[in-house]
Short mmCIF file of C-alpha atoms in Angstrom, two decimals:
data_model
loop_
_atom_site.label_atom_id
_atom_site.label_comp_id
_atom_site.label_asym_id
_atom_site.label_seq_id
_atom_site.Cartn_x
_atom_site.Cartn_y
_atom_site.Cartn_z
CA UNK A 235 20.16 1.07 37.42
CA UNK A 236 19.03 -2.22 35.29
CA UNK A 237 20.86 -4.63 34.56
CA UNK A 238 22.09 -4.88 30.72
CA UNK A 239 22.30 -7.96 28.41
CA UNK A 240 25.79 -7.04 28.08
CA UNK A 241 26.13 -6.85 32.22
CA UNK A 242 24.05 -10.36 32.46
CA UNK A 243 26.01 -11.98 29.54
CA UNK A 244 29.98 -11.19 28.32
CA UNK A 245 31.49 -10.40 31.83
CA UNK A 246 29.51 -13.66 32.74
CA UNK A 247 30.77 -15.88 30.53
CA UNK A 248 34.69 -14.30 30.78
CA UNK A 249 34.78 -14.40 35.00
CA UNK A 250 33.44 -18.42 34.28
CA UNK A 251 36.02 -18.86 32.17
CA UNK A 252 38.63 -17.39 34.17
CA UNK A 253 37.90 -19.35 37.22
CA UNK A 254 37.74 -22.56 35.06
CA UNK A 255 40.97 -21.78 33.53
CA UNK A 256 42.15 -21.69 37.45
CA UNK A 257 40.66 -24.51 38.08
CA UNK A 258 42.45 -26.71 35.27
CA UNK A 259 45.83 -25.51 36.67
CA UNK A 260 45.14 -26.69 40.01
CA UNK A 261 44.31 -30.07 38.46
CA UNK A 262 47.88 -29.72 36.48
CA UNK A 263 49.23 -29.15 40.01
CA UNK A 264 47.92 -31.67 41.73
CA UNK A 265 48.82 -34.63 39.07
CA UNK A 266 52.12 -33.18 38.52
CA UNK A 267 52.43 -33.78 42.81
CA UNK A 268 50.77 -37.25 42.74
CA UNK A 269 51.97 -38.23 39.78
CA UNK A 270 48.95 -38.71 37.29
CA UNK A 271 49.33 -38.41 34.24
CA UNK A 272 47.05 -35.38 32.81
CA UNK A 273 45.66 -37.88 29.94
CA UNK A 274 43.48 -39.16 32.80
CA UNK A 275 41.70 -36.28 33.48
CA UNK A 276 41.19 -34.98 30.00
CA UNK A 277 39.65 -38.15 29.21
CA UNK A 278 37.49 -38.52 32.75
CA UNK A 279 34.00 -38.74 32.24
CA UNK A 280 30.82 -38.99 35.18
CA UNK A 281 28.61 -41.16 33.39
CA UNK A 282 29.48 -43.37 30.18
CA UNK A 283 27.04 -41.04 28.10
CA UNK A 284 28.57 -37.86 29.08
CA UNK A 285 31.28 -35.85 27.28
CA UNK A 286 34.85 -36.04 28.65
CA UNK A 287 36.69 -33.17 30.53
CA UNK A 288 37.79 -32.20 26.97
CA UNK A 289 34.64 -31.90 25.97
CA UNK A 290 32.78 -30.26 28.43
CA UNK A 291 35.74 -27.09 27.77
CA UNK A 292 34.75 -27.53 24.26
CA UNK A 293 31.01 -27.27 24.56
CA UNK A 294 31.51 -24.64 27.23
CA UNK A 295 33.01 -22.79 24.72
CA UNK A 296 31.02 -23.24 22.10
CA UNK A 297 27.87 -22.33 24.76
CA UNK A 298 29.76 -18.89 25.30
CA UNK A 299 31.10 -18.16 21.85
CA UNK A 300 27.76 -19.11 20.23
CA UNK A 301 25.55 -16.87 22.69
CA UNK A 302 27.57 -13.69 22.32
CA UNK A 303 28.02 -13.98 18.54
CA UNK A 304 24.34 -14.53 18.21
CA UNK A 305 23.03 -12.26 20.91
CA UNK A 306 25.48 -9.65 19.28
CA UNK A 307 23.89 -10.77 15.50
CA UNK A 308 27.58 -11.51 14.30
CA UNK A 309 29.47 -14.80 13.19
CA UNK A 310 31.45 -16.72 16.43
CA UNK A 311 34.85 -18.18 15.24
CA UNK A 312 34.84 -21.82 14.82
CA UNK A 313 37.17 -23.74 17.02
CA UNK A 314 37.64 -27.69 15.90
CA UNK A 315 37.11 -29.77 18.78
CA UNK A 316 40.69 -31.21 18.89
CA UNK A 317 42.11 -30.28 21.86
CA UNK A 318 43.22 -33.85 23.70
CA UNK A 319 46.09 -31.43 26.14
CA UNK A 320 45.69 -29.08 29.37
CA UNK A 321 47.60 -27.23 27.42
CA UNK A 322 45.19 -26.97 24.16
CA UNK A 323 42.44 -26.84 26.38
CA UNK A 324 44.06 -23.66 28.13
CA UNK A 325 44.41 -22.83 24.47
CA UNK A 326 41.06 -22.95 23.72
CA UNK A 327 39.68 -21.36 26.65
CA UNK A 328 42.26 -18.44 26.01
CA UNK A 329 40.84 -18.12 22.35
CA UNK A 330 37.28 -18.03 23.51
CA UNK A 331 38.07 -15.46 25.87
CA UNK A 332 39.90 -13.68 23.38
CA UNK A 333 36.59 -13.69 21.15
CA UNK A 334 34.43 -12.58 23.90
CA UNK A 335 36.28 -9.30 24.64
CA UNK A 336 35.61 -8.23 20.96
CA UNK A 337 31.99 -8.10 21.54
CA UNK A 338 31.27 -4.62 22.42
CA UNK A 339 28.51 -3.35 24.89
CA UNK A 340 27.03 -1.65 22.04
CA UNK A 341 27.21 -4.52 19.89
CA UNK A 342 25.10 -6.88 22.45
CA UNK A 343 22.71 -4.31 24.02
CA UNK A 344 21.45 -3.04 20.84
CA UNK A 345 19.90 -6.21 20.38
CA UNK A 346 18.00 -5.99 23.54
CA UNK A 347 14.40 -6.69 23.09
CA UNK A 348 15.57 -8.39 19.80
CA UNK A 349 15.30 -12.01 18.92
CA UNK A 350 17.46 -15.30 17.89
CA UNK A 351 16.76 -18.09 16.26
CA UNK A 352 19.39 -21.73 15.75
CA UNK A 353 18.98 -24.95 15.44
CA UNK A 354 18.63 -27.84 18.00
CA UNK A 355 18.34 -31.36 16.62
CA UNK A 356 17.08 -29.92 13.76
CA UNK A 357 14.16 -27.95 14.52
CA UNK A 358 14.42 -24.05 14.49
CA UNK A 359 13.62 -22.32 17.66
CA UNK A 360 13.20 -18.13 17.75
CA UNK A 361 13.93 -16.57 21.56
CA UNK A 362 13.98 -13.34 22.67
CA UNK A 363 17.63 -12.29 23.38
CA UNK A 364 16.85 -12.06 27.20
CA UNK A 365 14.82 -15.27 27.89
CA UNK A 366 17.77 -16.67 25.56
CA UNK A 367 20.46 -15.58 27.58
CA UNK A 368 19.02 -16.51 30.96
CA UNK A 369 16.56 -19.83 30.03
CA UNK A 370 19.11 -21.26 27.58
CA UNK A 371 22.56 -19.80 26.94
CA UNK A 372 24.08 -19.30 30.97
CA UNK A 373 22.06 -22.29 32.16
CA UNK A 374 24.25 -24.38 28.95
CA UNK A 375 27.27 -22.47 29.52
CA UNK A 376 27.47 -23.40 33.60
CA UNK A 377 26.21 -27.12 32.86
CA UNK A 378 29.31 -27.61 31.28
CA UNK A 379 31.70 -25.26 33.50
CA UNK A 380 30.43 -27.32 36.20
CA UNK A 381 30.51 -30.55 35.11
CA UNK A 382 34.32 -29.80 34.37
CA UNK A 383 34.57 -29.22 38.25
CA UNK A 384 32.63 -31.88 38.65
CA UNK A 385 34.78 -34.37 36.83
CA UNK A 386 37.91 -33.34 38.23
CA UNK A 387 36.57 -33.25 41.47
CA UNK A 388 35.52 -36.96 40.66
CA UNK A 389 39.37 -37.51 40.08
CA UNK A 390 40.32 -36.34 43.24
CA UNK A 391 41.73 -32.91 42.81
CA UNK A 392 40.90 -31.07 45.60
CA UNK A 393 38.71 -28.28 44.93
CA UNK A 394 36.52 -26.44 46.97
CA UNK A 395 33.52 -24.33 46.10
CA UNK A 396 35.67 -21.24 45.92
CA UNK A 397 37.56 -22.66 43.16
CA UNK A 398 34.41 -22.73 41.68
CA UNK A 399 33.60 -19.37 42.40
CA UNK A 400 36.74 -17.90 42.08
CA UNK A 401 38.03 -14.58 43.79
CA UNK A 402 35.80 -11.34 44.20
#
């Protein structure tokens, strides 16, 4: 049986989003035991040119919410990029997760064989929905998913790749 857009994309994007959710409370636990104040890791950053913890949530977000609304040919929800909390970013991975389970199988695999078209730095680009979803949309969407890991894991919170990963 082939694989669907739907199959390669919404289920994708929720089980990533679960697993990071997981991961953020096993950072909570692990300041709350050594005493860190959360702060530090929601404003933790690799490089000085990178986005902080809260905004690698935020653009993973966006990556998700963006690529099912416009795989599906509807409008995502916008979502200010104000959360500075676990608890906000719980918030807005909850909400995202929330929007993804409207988008129907129907919705996303009639568009198969379809096309997009957005925006980056101000030049319009046109894809076809799968080379979308698999060039540009998961590879965005897990940049950012794992560069959350990555900057906790830079903090010292122990996580291991099944954290990552998550259970089957």
């Amino acid at each position: 049986m082939p694989l669907t857009l739907y199959q390669a994309s919404i289920p994708v994007f929720i089980r990533g989003f679960t697993n990071l959710s997981a991961v953020l409370e096993k950072a909570k636990a692990h300041a709350a035991a050594n005493n860190i104040d959360l702060a530090t890791y929601v404003n933790a950053r690799l490089a000085p040119d990178m986005y902080p913890l809260s905004g690698q949530v935020q653009s993973a977000s966006d990556a998700a919410k963006f690529a099912a609304a416009r795989l599906a040919a509807i409008t995502a929800p916008s979502f200010a990029d104000t959360e500075t909390t676990f608890d906000e970013l719980q918030a807005r991975i909850a909400k995202t997760l929330d929007f993804l389970k409207t988008v129907s199988e129907e919705q996303i695999n009639a568009r198969a064989g379809g096309q997009v078209t957005l925006k980056i730095r101000g030049k319009e680009m046109t894809f076809d929905c799968e080379p979308y979803l698999l060039n540009f949309a998961l590879p965005n969407f897990f940049f950012h998913v794992t560069t959350a890991y990555d900057v906790l894991r830079n903090q010292g919170v122990p996580l291991g790749k099944m954290d990552y990963l998550g259970s089957f």
